[in-house]
Coordinates of C-alpha atoms and ligand atoms in Angstrom, one line a residue:
X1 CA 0.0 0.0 0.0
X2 CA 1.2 3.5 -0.9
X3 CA -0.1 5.8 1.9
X4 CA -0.4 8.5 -1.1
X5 CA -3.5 6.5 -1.5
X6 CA -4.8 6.7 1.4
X7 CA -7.7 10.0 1.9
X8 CA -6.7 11.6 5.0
X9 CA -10.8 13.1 5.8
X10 CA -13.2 12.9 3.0
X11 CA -17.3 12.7 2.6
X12 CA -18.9 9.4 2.2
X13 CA -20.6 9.2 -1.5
X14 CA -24.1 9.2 0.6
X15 CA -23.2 12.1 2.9
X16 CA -24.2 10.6 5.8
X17 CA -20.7 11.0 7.4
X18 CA -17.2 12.2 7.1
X19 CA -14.4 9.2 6.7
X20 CA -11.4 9.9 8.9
X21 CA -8.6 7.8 8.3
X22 CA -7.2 7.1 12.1
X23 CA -4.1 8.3 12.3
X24 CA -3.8 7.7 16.2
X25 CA -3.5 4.4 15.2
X26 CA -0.7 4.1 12.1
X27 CA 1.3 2.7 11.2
X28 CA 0.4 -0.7 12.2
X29 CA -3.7 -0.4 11.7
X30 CA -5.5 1.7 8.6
X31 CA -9.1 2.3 9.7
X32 CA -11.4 4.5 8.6
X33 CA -14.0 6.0 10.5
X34 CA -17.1 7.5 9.8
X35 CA -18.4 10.1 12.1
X36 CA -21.7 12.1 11.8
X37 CA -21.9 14.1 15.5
X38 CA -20.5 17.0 16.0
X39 CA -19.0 16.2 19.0
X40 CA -17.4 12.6 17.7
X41 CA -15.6 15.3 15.2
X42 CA -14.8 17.6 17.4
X43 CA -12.9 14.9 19.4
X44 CA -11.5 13.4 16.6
X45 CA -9.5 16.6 15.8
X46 CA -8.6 17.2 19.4
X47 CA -7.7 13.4 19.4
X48 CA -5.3 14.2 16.1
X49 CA -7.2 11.0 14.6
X50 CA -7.2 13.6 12.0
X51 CA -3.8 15.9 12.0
X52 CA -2.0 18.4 9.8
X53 CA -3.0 21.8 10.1
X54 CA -4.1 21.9 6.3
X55 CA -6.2 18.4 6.8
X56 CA -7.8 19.9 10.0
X57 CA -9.1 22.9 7.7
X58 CA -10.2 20.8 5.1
X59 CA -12.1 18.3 7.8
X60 CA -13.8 21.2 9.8
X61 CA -14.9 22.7 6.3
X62 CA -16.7 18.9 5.5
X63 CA -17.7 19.1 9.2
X64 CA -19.9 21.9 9.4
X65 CA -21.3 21.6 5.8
X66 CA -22.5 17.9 7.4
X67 CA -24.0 19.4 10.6
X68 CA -25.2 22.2 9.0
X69 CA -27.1 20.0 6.3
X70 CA -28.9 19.0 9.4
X71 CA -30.2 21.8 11.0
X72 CA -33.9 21.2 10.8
X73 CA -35.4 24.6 9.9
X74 CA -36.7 27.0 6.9
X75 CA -36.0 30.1 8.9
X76 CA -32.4 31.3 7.9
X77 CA -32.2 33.4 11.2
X78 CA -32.5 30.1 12.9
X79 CA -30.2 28.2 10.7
X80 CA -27.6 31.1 10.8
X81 CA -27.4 31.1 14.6
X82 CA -27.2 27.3 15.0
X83 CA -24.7 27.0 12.0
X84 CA -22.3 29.4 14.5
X85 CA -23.1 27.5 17.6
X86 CA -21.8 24.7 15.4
X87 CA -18.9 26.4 14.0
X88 CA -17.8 28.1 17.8
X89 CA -17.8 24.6 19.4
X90 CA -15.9 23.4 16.3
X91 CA -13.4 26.2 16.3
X92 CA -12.3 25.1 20.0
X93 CA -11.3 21.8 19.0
X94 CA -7.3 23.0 18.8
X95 CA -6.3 26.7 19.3
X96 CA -2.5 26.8 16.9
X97 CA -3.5 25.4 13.5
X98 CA -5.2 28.2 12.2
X99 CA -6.7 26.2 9.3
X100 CA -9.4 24.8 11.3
X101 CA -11.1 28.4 12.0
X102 CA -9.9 30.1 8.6
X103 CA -12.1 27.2 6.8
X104 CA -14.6 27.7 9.2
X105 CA -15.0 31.4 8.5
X106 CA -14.8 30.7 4.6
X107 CA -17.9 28.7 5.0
X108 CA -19.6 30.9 7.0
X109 CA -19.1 33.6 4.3
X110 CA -20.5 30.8 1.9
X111 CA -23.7 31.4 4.6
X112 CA -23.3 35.3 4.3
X113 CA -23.3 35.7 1.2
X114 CA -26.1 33.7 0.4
X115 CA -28.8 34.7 2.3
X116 CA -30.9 35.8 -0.3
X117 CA -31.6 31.6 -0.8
X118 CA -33.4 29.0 0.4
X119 CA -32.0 27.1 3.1
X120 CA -31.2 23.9 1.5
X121 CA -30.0 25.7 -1.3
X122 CA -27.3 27.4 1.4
X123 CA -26.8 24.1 2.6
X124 CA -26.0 22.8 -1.0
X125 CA -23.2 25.7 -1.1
X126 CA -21.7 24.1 1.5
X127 CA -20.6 21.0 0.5
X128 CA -19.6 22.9 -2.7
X129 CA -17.3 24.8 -0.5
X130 CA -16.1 22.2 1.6
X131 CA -15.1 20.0 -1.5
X132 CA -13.6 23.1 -2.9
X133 CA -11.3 23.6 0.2
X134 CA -10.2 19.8 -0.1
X135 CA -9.5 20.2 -3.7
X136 CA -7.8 23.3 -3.5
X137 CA -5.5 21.9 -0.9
X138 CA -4.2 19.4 -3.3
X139 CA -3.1 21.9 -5.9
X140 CA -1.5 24.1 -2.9
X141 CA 0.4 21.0 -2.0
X142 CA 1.3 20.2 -5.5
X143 CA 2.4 24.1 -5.9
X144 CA 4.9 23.9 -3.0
X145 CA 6.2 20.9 -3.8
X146 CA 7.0 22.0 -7.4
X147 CA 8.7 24.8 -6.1
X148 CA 10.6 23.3 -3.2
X149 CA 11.6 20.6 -6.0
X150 CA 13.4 23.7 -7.4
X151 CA 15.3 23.7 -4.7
X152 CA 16.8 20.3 -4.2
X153 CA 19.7 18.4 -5.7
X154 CA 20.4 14.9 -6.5
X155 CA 21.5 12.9 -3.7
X156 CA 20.3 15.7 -0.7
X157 CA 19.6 14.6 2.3
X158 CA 16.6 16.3 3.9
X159 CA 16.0 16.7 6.9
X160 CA 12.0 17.0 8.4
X161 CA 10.3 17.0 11.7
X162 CA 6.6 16.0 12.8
X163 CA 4.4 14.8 10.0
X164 CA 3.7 17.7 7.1
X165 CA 3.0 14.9 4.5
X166 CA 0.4 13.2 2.4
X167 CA -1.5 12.1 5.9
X168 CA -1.4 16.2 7.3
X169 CA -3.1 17.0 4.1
X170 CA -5.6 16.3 1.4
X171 CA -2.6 15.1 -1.0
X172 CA 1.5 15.4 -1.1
X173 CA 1.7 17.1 2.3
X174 CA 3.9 20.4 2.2
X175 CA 7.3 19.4 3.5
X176 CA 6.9 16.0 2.0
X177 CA 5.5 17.2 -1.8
X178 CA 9.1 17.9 -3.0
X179 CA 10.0 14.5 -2.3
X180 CA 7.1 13.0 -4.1
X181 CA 7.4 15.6 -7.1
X182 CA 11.6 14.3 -7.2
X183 CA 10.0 10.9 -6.9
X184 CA 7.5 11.1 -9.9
X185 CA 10.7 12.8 -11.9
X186 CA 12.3 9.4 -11.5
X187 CA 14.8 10.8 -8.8
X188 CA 15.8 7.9 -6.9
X189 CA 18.7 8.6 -4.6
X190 CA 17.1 11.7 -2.1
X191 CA 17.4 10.7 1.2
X192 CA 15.5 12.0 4.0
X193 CA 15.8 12.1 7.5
X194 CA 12.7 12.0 9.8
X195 CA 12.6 13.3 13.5
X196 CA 10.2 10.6 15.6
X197 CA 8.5 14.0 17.2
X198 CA 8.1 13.3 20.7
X199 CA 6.0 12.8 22.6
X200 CA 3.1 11.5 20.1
X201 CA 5.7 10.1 17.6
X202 CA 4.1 11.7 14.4
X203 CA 7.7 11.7 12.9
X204 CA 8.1 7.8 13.7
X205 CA 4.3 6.7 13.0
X206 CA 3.7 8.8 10.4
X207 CA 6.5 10.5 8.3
X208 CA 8.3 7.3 8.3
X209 CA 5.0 5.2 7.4
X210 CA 4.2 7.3 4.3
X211 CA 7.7 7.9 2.4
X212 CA 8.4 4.1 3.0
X213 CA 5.1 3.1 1.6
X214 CA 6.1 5.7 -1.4
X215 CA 8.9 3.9 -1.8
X216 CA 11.4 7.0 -0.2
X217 CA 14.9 6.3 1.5
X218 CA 13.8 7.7 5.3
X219 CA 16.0 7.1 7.9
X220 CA 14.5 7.7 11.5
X221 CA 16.1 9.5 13.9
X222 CA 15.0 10.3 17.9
X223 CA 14.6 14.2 18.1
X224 CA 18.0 14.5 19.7
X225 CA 19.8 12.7 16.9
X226 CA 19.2 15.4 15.1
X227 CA 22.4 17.6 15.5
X228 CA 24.8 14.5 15.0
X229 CA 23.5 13.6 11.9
X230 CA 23.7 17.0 10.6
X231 CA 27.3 17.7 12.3
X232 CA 28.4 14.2 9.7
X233 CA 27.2 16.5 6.8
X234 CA 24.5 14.3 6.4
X235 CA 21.7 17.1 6.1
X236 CA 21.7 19.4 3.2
X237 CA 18.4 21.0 3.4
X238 CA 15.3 21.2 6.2
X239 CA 11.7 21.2 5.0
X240 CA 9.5 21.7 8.0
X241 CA 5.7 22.2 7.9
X242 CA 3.8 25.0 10.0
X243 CA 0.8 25.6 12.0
X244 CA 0.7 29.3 12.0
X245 CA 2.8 31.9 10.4
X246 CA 2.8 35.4 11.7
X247 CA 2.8 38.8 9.4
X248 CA 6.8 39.1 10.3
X249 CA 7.2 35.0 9.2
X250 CA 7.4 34.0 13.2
X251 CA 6.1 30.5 12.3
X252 CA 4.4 27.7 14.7
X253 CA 5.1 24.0 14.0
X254 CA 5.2 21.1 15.6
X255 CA 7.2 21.3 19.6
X256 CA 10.5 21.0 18.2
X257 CA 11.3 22.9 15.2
X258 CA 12.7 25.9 16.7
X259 CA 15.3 23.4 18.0
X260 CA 15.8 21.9 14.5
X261 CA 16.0 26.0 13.2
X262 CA 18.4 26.9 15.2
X263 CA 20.8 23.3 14.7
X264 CA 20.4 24.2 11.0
X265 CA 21.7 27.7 11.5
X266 CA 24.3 26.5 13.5
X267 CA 25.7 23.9 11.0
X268 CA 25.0 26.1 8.2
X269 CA 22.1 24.1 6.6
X270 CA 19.2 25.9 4.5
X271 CA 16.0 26.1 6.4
X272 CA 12.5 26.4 4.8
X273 CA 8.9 26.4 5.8
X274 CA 6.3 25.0 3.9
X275 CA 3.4 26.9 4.1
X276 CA -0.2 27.0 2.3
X277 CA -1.0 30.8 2.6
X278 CA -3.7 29.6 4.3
X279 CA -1.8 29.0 7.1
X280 CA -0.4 32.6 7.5
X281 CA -2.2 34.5 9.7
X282 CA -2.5 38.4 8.8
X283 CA -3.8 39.3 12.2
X284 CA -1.0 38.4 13.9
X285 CA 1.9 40.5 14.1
X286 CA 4.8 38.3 15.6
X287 CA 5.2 35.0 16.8
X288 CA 4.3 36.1 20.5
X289 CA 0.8 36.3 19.5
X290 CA 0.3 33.1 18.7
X291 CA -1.7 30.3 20.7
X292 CA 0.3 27.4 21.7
X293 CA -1.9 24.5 22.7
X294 CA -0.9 22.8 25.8
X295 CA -2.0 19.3 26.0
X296 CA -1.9 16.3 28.7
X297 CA 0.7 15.3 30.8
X298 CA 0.0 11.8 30.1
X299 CA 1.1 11.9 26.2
X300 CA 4.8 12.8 27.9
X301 CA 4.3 10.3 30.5
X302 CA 2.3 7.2 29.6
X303 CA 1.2 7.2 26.1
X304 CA 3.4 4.5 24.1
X305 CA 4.8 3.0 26.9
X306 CA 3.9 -0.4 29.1
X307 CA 4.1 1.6 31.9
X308 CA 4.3 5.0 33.7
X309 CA 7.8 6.2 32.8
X310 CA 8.1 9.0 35.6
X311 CA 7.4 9.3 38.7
X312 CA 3.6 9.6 40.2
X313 CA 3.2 13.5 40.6
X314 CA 6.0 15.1 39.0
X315 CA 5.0 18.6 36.9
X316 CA 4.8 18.0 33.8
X317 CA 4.7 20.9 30.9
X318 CA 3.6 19.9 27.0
X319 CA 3.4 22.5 24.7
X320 CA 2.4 21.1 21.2
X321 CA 4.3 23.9 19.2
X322 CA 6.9 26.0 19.3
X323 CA 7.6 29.5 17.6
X324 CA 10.8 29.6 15.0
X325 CA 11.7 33.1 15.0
X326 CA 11.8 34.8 11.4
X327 CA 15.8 34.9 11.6
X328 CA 16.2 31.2 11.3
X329 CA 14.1 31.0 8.8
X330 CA 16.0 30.8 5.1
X331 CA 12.9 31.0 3.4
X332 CA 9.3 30.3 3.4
X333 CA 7.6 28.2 0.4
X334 CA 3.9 29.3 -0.2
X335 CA 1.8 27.5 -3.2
X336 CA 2.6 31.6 -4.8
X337 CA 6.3 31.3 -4.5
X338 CA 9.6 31.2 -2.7
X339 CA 9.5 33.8 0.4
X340 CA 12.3 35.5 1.5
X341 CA 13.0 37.7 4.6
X342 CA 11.2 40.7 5.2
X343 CA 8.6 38.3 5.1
X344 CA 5.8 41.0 5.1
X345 CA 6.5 42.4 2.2
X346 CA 7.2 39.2 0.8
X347 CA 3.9 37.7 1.6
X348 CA 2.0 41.1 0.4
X349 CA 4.2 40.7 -3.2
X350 CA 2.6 37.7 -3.9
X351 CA -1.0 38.8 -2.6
X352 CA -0.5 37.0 0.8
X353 CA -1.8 38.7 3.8
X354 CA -4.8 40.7 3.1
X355 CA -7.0 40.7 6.2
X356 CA -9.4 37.9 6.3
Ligands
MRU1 O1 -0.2 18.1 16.3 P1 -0.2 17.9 14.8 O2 0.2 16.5 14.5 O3 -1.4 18.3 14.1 O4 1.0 18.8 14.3 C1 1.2 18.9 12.9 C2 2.4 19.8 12.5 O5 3.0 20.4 13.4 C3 2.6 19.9 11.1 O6 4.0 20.2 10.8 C4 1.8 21.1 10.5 O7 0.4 21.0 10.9 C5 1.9 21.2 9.1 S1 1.1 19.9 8.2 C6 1.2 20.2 6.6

């Protein structure tokens, strides 16, 4: 099986239901499952069954055009107020990937701007909208992998960290595309190195799944192997995904990357950031302004394991993301082009960044 296969979220043919592939449980079991209830959704994002800021935006745009298409009333005022009930309890599922409420504020201004229609024939919009968002994210994916393709050379090692492949998107992934674009061009001999991620292993279950299953040289490496490798001149380039970017390029990715930003400075290695411009946020000014989810002690602890691996009691602290500041950043790749420091007038050259 070639996990580029595999559909990340997607709506069954009856529209009864969205089909989330499980990711909590890759690589060993592919499962799909088909939720309906807003609240089984909702927990499957916070659960990261389904992961990857862009494949969160494109599952929260399915989600509400499902629950919406249920809303059992004529009256628009009614169906407007419930559709945001829906989309605010939605929203809160994770606070950093800002995909999950950009999609849900382009469907509500499919909702705006239609309410001079029916309200089935709002509800048809919808899943218009929601399949475009899916379908868009596959040619963004494609676009930055053609263009980080640009930027690699036969025999490169590449280093990546967390999962911003085929299974964080709708197709491709973003740090992964310019592999699979090299791949498809008959380019056999890229290697790439994949952090495991702790603590929920995204790097180990899920990077290193899908390249294998593509049929990519990955080597995996535990988060802290990270500097060795690259000190043996065994890294040539880092393609790293993101949650969040800020106006100044301040980016969010998974906990971890500002440690692979600033190894990759150190050792002299290029640095890039794949990012849908969906991802960048234009209300934010700098990193600092961006949410960083904190999540349970027990994924540090206890998940994985046989048993507790600390002691009972001990303070635990488990920030998701972290912020790479702007200056480590060599450049950022967008589905518009190649961004280069100042990013906001980068971003505004190529029509990123107007306020949403
Ligand atoms: O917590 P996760 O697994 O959702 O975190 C995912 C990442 O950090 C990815 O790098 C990011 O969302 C980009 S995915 C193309």
């Amino acid at each position: 099986m070639n996990a580029l296969q595999l559909d990340t979220v997607r709506l069954s043919e009856d529209r009864s239901c969205l089909e989330i592939l499980d990711q909590t449980l890759l690589p060993n079991t592919v499962r799909v499952l088909c939720l309906s209830g807003l609240e089984e959704i909702r927990e499957a994002i916070w659960s990261l069954r389904v992961r990857g800021a862009p494949a969160i935006g494109v599952c929260a745009g399915y989600a509400i055009a499902l629950t919406a298409s249920r809303i059992r009333t004529k009256d628009k005022a009614v169906f407007c107020a419930e559709f945001r009930k829906q989309k605010l309890y939605l929203a809160t599922a994770r606070p950093t990937a800002v995909n999950l409420t950009w999609a849900l504020d382009r469907m509500e201004r499919v909702v705006l701007a239609n309410l001079d229609r029916s309200v089935d024939e709002i509800k048809e919009r919808l899943f218009v909208e929601a399949q475009a968002i899916r379908d868009e994210d596959v040619a963004i994916s494609r676009a930055i992998g053609e263009i980080g393709f640009g930027l690699l050379r036969p025999g490169f090692g590449i280093l990546t960290h967390c999962n911003a492949g085929t299974l964080a998107t709708a197709k491709y992934g973003t740090a992964t595309a310019p592999v699979y674009v090299a791949l498809e061009r008959g380019w056999t001999d890229l290697r790439v190195y994949c952090d495991e991620t702790r603590p929920l292993l995204q790097g180990a279950r899920l990077t290193a799944f899908e390249l294998q299953s593509a049929g990519v040289d990955v080597t995996l490496l535990c988060d802290a192997m990270a500097s060795s490798v690259m000190a043996q001149g065994r890294v040539d380039i880092v393609f790293v995904g993101c949650d969040r970017v800020a106006r100044n390029g301040d980016t969010a990715n998974k906990i971890g990357t500002s440690a692979v930003a600033i190894l990759a400075k150190h050792y002299g290695i290029p640095f890039y950031v794949c990012a849908p411009s969906s991802t960048i946020d234009p209300s934010l000014e700098n990193g600092e302004q961006i949410p960083i989810e904190e999540r349970p002690p027990e994924e540090v602890t206890e998940m994985w394991y046989k048993e507790r691996m600390a002691p009972a009691g001990v303070k635990v602290y488990n920030p998701a993301f972290d912020v790479t500041g702007c200056e480590l950043i060599t450049g950022i790749i967008t589905e518009k082009g190649l961004c280069h420091a100042p990013y906001g007038p980068a971003f505004r050259a190529l029509g990123i960044g107007a306020k949403r």
